[in-house]
PDB file of C-alpha atoms in Angstrom:
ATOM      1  CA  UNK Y   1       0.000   0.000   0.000  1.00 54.00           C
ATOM      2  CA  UNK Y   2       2.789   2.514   0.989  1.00 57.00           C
ATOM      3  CA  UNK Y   3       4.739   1.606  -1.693  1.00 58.00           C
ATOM      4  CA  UNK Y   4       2.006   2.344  -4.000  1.00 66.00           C
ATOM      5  CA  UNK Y   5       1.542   5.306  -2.602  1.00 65.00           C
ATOM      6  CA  UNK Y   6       4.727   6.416  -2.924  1.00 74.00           C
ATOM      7  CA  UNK Y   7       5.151   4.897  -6.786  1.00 73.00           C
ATOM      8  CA  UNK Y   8       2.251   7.389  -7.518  1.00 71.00           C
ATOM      9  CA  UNK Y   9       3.676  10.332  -5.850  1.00 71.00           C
ATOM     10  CA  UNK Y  10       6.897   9.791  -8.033  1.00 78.00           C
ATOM     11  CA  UNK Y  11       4.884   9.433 -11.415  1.00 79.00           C
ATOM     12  CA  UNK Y  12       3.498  12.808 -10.488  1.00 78.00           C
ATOM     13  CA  UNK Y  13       6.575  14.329  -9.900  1.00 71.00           C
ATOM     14  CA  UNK Y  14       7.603  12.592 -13.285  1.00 77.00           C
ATOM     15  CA  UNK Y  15       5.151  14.115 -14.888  1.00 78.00           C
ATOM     16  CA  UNK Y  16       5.257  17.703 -13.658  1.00 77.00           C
ATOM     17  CA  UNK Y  17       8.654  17.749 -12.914  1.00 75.00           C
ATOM     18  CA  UNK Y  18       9.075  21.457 -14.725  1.00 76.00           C
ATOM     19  CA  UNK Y  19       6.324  22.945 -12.553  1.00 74.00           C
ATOM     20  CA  UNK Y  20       6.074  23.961  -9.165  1.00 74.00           C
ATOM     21  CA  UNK Y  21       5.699  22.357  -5.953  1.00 76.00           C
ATOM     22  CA  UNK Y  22       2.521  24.114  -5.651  1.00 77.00           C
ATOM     23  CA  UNK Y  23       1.096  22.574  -8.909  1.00 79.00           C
ATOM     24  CA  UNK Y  24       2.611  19.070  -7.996  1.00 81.00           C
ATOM     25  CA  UNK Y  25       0.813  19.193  -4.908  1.00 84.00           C
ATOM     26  CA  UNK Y  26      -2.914  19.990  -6.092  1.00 85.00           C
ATOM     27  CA  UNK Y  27      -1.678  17.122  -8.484  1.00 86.00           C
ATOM     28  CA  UNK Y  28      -1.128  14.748  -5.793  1.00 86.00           C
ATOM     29  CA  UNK Y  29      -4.482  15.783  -3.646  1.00 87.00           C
ATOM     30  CA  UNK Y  30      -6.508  15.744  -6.913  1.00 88.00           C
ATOM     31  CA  UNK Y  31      -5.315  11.966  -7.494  1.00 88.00           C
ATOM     32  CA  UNK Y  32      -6.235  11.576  -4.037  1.00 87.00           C
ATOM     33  CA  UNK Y  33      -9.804  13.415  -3.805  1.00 86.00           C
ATOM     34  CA  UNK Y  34     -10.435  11.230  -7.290  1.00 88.00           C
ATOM     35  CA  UNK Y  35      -9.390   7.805  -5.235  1.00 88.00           C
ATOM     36  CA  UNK Y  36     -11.342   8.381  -2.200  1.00 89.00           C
ATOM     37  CA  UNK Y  37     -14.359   9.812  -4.201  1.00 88.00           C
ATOM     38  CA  UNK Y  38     -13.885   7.187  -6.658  1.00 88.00           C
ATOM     39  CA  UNK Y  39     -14.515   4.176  -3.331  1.00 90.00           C
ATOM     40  CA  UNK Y  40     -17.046   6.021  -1.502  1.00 87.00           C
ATOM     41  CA  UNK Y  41     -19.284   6.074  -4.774  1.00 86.00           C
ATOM     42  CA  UNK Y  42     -18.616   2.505  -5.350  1.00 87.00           C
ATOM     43  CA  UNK Y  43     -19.710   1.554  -1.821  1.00 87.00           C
ATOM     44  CA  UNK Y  44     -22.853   3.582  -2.560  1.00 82.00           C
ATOM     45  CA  UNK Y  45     -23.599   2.033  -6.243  1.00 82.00           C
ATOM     46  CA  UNK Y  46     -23.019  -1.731  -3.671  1.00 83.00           C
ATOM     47  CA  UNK Y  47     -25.958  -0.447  -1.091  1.00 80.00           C
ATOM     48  CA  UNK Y  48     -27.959   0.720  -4.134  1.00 74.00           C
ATOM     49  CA  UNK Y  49     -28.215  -2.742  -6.033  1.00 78.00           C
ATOM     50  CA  UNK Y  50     -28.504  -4.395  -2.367  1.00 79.00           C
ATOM     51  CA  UNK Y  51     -31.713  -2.028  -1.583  1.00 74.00           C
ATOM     52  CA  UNK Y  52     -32.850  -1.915  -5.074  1.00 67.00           C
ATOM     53  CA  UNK Y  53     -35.365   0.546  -4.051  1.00 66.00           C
ATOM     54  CA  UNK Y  54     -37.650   2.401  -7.006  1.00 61.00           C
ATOM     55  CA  UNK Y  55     -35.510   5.190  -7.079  1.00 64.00           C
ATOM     56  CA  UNK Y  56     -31.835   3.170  -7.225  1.00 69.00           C
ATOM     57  CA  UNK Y  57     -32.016   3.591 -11.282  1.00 72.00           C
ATOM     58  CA  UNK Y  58     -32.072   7.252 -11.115  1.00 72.00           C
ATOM     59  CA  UNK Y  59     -29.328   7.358  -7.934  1.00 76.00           C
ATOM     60  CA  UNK Y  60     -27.225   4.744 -10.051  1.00 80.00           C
ATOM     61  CA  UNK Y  61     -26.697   6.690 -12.961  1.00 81.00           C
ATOM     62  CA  UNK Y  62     -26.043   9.700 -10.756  1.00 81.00           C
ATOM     63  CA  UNK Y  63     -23.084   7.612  -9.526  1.00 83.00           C
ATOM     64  CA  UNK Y  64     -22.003   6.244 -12.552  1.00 86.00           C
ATOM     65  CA  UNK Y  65     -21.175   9.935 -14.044  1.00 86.00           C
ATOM     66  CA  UNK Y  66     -19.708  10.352 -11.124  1.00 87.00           C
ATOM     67  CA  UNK Y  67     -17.167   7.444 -11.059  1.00 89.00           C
ATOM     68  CA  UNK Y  68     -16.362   8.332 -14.852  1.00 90.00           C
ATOM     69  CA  UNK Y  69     -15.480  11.541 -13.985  1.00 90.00           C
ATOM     70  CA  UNK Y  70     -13.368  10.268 -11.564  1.00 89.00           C
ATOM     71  CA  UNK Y  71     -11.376   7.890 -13.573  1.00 90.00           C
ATOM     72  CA  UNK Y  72     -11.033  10.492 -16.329  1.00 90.00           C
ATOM     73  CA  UNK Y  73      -9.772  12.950 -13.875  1.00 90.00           C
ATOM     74  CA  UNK Y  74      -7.062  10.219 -12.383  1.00 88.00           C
ATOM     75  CA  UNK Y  75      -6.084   9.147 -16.272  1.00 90.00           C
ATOM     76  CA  UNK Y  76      -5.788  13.625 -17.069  1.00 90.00           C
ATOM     77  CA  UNK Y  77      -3.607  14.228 -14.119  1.00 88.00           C
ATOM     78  CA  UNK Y  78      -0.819  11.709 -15.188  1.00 87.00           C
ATOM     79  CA  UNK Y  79      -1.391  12.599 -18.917  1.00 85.00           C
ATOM     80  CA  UNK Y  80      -0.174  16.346 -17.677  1.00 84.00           C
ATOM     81  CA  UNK Y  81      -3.454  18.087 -17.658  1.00 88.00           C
ATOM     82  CA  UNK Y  82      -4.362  18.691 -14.298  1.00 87.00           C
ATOM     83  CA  UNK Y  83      -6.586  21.919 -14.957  1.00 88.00           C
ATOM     84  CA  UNK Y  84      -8.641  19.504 -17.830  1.00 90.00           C
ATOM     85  CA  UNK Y  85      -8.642  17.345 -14.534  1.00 90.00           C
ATOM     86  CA  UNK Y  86     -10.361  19.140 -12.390  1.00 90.00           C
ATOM     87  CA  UNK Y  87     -12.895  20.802 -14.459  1.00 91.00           C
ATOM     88  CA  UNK Y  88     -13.982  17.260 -15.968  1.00 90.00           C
ATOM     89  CA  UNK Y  89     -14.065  16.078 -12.299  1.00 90.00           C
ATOM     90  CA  UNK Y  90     -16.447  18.921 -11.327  1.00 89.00           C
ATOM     91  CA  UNK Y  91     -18.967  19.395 -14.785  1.00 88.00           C
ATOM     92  CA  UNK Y  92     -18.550  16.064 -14.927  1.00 87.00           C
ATOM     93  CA  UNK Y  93     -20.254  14.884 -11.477  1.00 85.00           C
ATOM     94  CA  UNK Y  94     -22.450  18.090 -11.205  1.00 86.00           C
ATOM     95  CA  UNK Y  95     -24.255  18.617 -13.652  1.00 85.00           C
ATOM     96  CA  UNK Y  96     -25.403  14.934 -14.456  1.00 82.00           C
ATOM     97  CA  UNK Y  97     -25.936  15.072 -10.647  1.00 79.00           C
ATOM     98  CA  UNK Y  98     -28.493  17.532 -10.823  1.00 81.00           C
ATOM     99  CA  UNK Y  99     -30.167  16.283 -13.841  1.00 81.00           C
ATOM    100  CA  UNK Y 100     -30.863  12.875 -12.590  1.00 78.00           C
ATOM    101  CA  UNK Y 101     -32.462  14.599  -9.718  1.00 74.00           C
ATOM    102  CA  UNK Y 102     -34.661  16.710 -11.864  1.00 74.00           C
ATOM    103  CA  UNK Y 103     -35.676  13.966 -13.694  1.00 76.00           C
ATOM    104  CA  UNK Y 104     -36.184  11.063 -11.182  1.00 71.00           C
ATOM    105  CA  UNK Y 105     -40.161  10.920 -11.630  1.00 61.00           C
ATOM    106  CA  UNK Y 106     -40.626  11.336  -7.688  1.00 66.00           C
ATOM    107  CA  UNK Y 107     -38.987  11.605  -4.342  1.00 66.00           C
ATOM    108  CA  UNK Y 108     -40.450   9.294  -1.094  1.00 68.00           C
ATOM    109  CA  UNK Y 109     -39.002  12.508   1.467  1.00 75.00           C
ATOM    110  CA  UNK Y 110     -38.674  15.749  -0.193  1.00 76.00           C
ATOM    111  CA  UNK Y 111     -37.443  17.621   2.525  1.00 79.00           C
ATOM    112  CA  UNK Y 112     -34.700  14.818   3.052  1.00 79.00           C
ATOM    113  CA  UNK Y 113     -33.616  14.908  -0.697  1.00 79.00           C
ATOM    114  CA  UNK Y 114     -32.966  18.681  -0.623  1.00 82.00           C
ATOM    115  CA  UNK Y 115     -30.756  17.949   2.265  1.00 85.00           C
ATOM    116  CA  UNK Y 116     -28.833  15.245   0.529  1.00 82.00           C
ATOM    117  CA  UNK Y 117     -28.678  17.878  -2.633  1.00 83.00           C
ATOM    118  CA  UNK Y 118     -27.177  20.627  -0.186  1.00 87.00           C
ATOM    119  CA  UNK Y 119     -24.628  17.789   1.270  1.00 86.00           C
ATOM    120  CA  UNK Y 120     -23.686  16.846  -2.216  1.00 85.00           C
ATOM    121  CA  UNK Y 121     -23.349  20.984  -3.521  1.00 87.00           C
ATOM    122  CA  UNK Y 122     -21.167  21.616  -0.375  1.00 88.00           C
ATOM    123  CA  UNK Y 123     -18.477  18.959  -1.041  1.00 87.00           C
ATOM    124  CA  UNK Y 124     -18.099  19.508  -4.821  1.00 88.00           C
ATOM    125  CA  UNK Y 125     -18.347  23.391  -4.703  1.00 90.00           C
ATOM    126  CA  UNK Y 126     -15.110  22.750  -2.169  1.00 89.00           C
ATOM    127  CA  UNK Y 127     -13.449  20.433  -4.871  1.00 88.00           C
ATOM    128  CA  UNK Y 128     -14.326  23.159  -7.828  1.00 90.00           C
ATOM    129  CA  UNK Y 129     -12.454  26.034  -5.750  1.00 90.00           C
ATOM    130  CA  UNK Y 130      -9.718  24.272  -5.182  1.00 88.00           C
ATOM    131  CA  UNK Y 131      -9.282  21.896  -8.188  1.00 89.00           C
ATOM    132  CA  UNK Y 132     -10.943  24.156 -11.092  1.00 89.00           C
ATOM    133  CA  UNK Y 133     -10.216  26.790 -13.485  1.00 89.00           C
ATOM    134  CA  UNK Y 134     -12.448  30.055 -11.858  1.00 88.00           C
ATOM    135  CA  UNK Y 135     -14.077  30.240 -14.976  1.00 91.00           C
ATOM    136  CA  UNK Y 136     -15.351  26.531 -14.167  1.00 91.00           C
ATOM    137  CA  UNK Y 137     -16.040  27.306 -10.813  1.00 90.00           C
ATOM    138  CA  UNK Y 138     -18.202  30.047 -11.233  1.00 91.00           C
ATOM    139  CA  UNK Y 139     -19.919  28.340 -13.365  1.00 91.00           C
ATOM    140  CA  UNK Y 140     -20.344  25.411 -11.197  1.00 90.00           C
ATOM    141  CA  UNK Y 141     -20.972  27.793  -8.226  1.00 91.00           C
ATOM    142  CA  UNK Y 142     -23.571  29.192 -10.534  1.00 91.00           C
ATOM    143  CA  UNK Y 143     -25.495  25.492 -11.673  1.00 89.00           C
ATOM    144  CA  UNK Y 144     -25.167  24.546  -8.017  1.00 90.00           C
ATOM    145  CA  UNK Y 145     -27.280  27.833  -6.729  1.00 90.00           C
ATOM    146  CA  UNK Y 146     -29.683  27.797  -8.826  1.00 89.00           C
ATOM    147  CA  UNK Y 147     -30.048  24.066  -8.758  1.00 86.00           C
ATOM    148  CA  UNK Y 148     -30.386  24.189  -4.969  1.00 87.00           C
ATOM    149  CA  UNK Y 149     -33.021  27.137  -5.623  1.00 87.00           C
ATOM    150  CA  UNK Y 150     -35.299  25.895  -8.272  1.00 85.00           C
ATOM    151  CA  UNK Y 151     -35.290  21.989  -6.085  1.00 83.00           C
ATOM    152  CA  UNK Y 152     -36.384  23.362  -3.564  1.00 81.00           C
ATOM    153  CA  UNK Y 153     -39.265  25.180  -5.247  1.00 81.00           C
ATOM    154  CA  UNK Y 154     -40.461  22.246  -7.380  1.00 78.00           C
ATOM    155  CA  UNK Y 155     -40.121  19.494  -5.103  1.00 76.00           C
ATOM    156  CA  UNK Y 156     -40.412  20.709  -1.274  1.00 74.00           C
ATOM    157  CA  UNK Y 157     -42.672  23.552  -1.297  1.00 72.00           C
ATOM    158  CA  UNK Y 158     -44.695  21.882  -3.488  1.00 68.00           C
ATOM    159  CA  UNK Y 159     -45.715  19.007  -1.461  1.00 63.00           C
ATOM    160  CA  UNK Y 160     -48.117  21.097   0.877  1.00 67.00           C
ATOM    161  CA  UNK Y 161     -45.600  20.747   4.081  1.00 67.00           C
ATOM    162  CA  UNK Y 162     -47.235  20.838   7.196  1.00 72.00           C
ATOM    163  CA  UNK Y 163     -46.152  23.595   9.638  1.00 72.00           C
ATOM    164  CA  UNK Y 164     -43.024  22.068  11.271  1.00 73.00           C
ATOM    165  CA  UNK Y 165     -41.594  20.857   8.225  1.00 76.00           C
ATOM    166  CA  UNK Y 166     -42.085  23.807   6.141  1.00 77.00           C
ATOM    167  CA  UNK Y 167     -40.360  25.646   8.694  1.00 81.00           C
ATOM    168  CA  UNK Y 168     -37.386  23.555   8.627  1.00 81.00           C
ATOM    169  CA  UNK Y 169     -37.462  23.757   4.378  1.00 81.00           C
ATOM    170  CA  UNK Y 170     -37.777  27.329   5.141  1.00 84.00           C
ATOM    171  CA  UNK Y 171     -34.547  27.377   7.481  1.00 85.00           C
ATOM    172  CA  UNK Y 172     -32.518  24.564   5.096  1.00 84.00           C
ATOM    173  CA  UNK Y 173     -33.539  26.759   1.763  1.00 85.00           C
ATOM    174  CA  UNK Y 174     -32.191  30.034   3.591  1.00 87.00           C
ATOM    175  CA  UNK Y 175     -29.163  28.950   5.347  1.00 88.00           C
ATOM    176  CA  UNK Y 176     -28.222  26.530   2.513  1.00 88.00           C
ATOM    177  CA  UNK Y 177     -28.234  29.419   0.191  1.00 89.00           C
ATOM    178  CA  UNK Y 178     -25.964  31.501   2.608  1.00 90.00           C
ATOM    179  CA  UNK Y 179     -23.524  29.459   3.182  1.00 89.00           C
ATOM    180  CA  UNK Y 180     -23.421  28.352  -0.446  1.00 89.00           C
ATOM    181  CA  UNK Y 181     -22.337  31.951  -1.145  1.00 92.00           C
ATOM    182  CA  UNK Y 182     -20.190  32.630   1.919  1.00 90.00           C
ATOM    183  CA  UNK Y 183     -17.780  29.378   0.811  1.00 88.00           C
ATOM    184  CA  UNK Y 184     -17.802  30.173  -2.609  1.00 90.00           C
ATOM    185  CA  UNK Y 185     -16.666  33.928  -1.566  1.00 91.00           C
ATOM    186  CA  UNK Y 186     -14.233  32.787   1.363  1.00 90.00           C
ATOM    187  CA  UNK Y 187     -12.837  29.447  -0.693  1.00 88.00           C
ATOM    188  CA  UNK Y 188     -11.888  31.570  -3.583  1.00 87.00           C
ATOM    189  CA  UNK Y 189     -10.476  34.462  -1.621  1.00 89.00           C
ATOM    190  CA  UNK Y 190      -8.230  31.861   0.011  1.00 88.00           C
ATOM    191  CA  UNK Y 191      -7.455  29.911  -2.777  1.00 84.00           C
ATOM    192  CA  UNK Y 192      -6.573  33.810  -4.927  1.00 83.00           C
ATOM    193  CA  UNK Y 193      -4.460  34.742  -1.820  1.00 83.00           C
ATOM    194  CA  UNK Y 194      -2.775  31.083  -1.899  1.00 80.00           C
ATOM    195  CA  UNK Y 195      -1.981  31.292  -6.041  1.00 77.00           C
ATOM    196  CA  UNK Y 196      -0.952  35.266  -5.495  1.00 78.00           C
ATOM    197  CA  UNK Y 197       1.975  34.193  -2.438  1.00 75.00           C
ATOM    198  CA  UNK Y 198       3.092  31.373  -4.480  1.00 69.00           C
ATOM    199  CA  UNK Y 199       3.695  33.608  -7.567  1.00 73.00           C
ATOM    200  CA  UNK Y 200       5.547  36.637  -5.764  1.00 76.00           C
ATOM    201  CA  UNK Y 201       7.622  33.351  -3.886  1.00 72.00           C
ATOM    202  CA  UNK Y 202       8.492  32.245  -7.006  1.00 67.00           C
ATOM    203  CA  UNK Y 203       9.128  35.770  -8.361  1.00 72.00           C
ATOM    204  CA  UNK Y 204      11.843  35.757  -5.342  1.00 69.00           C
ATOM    205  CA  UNK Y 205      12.993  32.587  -5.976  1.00 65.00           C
ATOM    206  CA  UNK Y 206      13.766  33.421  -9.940  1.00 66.00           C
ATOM    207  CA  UNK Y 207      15.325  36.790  -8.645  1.00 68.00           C
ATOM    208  CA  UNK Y 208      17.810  34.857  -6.375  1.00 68.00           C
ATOM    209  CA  UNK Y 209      18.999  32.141  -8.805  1.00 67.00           C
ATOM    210  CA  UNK Y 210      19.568  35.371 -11.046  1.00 68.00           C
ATOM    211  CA  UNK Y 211      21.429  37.144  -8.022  1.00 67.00           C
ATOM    212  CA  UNK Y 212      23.372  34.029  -7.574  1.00 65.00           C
ATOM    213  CA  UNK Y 213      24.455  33.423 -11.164  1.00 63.00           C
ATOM    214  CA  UNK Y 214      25.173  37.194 -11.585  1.00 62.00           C
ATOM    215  CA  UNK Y 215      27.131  36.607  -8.260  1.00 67.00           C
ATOM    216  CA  UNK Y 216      29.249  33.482 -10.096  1.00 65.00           C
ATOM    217  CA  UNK Y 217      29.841  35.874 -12.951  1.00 68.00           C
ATOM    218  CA  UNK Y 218      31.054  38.232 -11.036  1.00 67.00           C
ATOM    219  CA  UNK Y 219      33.460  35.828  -8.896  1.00 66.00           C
ATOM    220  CA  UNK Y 220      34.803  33.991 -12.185  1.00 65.00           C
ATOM    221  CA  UNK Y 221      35.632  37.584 -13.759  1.00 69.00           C
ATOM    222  CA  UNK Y 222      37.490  38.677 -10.493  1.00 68.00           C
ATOM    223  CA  UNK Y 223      39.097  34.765 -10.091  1.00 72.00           C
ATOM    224  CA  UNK Y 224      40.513  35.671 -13.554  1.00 70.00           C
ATOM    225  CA  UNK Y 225      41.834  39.224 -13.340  1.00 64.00           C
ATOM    226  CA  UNK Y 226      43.406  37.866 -10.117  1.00 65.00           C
ATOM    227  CA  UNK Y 227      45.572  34.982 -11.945  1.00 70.00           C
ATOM    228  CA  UNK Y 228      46.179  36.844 -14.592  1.00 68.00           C
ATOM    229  CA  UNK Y 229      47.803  40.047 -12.393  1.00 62.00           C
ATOM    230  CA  UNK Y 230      49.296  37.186 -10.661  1.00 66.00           C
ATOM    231  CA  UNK Y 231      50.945  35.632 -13.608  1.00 68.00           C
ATOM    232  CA  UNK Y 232      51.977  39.309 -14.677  1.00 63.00           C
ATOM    233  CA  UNK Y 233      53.427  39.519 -11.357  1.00 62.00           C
ATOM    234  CA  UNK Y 234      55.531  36.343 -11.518  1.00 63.00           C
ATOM    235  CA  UNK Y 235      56.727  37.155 -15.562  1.00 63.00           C
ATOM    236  CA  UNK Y 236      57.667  41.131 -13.904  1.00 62.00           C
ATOM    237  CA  UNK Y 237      59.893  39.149 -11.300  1.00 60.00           C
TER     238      UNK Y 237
END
């Protein structure tokens, strides 16, 4: 296992061994988000055919975009693509997400649905900060809002709630919707303040190799006038 682990880690390094540390790390966590993701959804595609409940078609294919993305994501990284990576990851699990849950001809718990739809948005809004283009995360941000939005019309207010529940779809439509936008705002704040240091450290670390080979330059040149005024000196004598 470790030594897989670490056979991996070198391939990446392989592979993106003209690019920074920074990029070969979001390398190695995207292989590993991909993995992880990858399991859980097969463990969940398992319960599915064990329950084989009306609605396991429509969760099923949910899953299955979502393990293809994942294994196109895994093959992208080592092919060198990593920002192709983690844009197919995201589209690629989100928006067939979403449709299948659009589509899926009726839902036993409403109100529990919209919670496992907010669960879902959360965790892949964090991977499409940190692992996609913005462009593709604003866009995802975007699909994920208004998905959230227009699900919870349709399918939960819909239903004629009585009084406690509709005040908890009330509370889960509101604070889902908040905190959608405060973690899209603070994720890609953080992740703009992470790529902005690692540029200017790189900026210093290109001005210091140039310091250091003007420095070598500068120490050949005098190494040479020296012999040679020595050399003068020992011909004078």
């Amino acid at each position: 296992m470790i030594k897989s682990v670490t056979s991996l880690a070198r391939r990446i390094d392989e592979v993106y061994a003209k690019s920074s540390i920074f990029y070969r790390l979001k390398a190695r966590m995207l292989i590993l988000f991909s993995v992880l993701l990858a399991v859980i959804i097969a463990l969940d595609m398992a319960k599915q055919l064990w329950d084989a409940s009306p609605s396991s078609g429509y969760r099923l294919l949910s899953n299955g975009f979502i393990l293809v993305s994942c294994a196109l994501a895994y093959h992208w990284v080592f092919r060198g693509w990593l920002d192709r990576a983690g844009n197919g990851l995201v589209l690629g699990a989100i928006i067939p997400g979403h449709i299948v849950f659009f589509i899926s001809p009726e839902f036993a718990q409403p109100l529990a649905t919209a919670l496992q739809l907010y669960s879902f948005d959360l965790v892949f809004l964090l991977i499409a900060i940190v692992f996609a283009t913005p462009r593709v995360a604003g866009l995802a941000f975007a699909f994920i809002l208004v998905g959230f939005i227009v699900f919870n019309q349709t399918f939960v207010f819909s239903e004629g709630l009585d009084e406690s529940l509709e005040f908890t779809a009330r509370a889960l439509r509101r604070e889902g919707i908040s905190s959608l936008l405060v973690m899209f705002a603070i994720g890609t704040a953080l992740v703009r303040l992470l790529e902005e240091a690692h540029k200017r450290s790189m900026r210093v670390l290109a001005e210091v190799e140039s310091s250091k080979d003007h420095l070598e330059e500068i120490v050949a040149e005098r190494t040479r006038d020296l012999t040679s005024a020595t050399q003068r000196a020992d011909d004078a004598s």
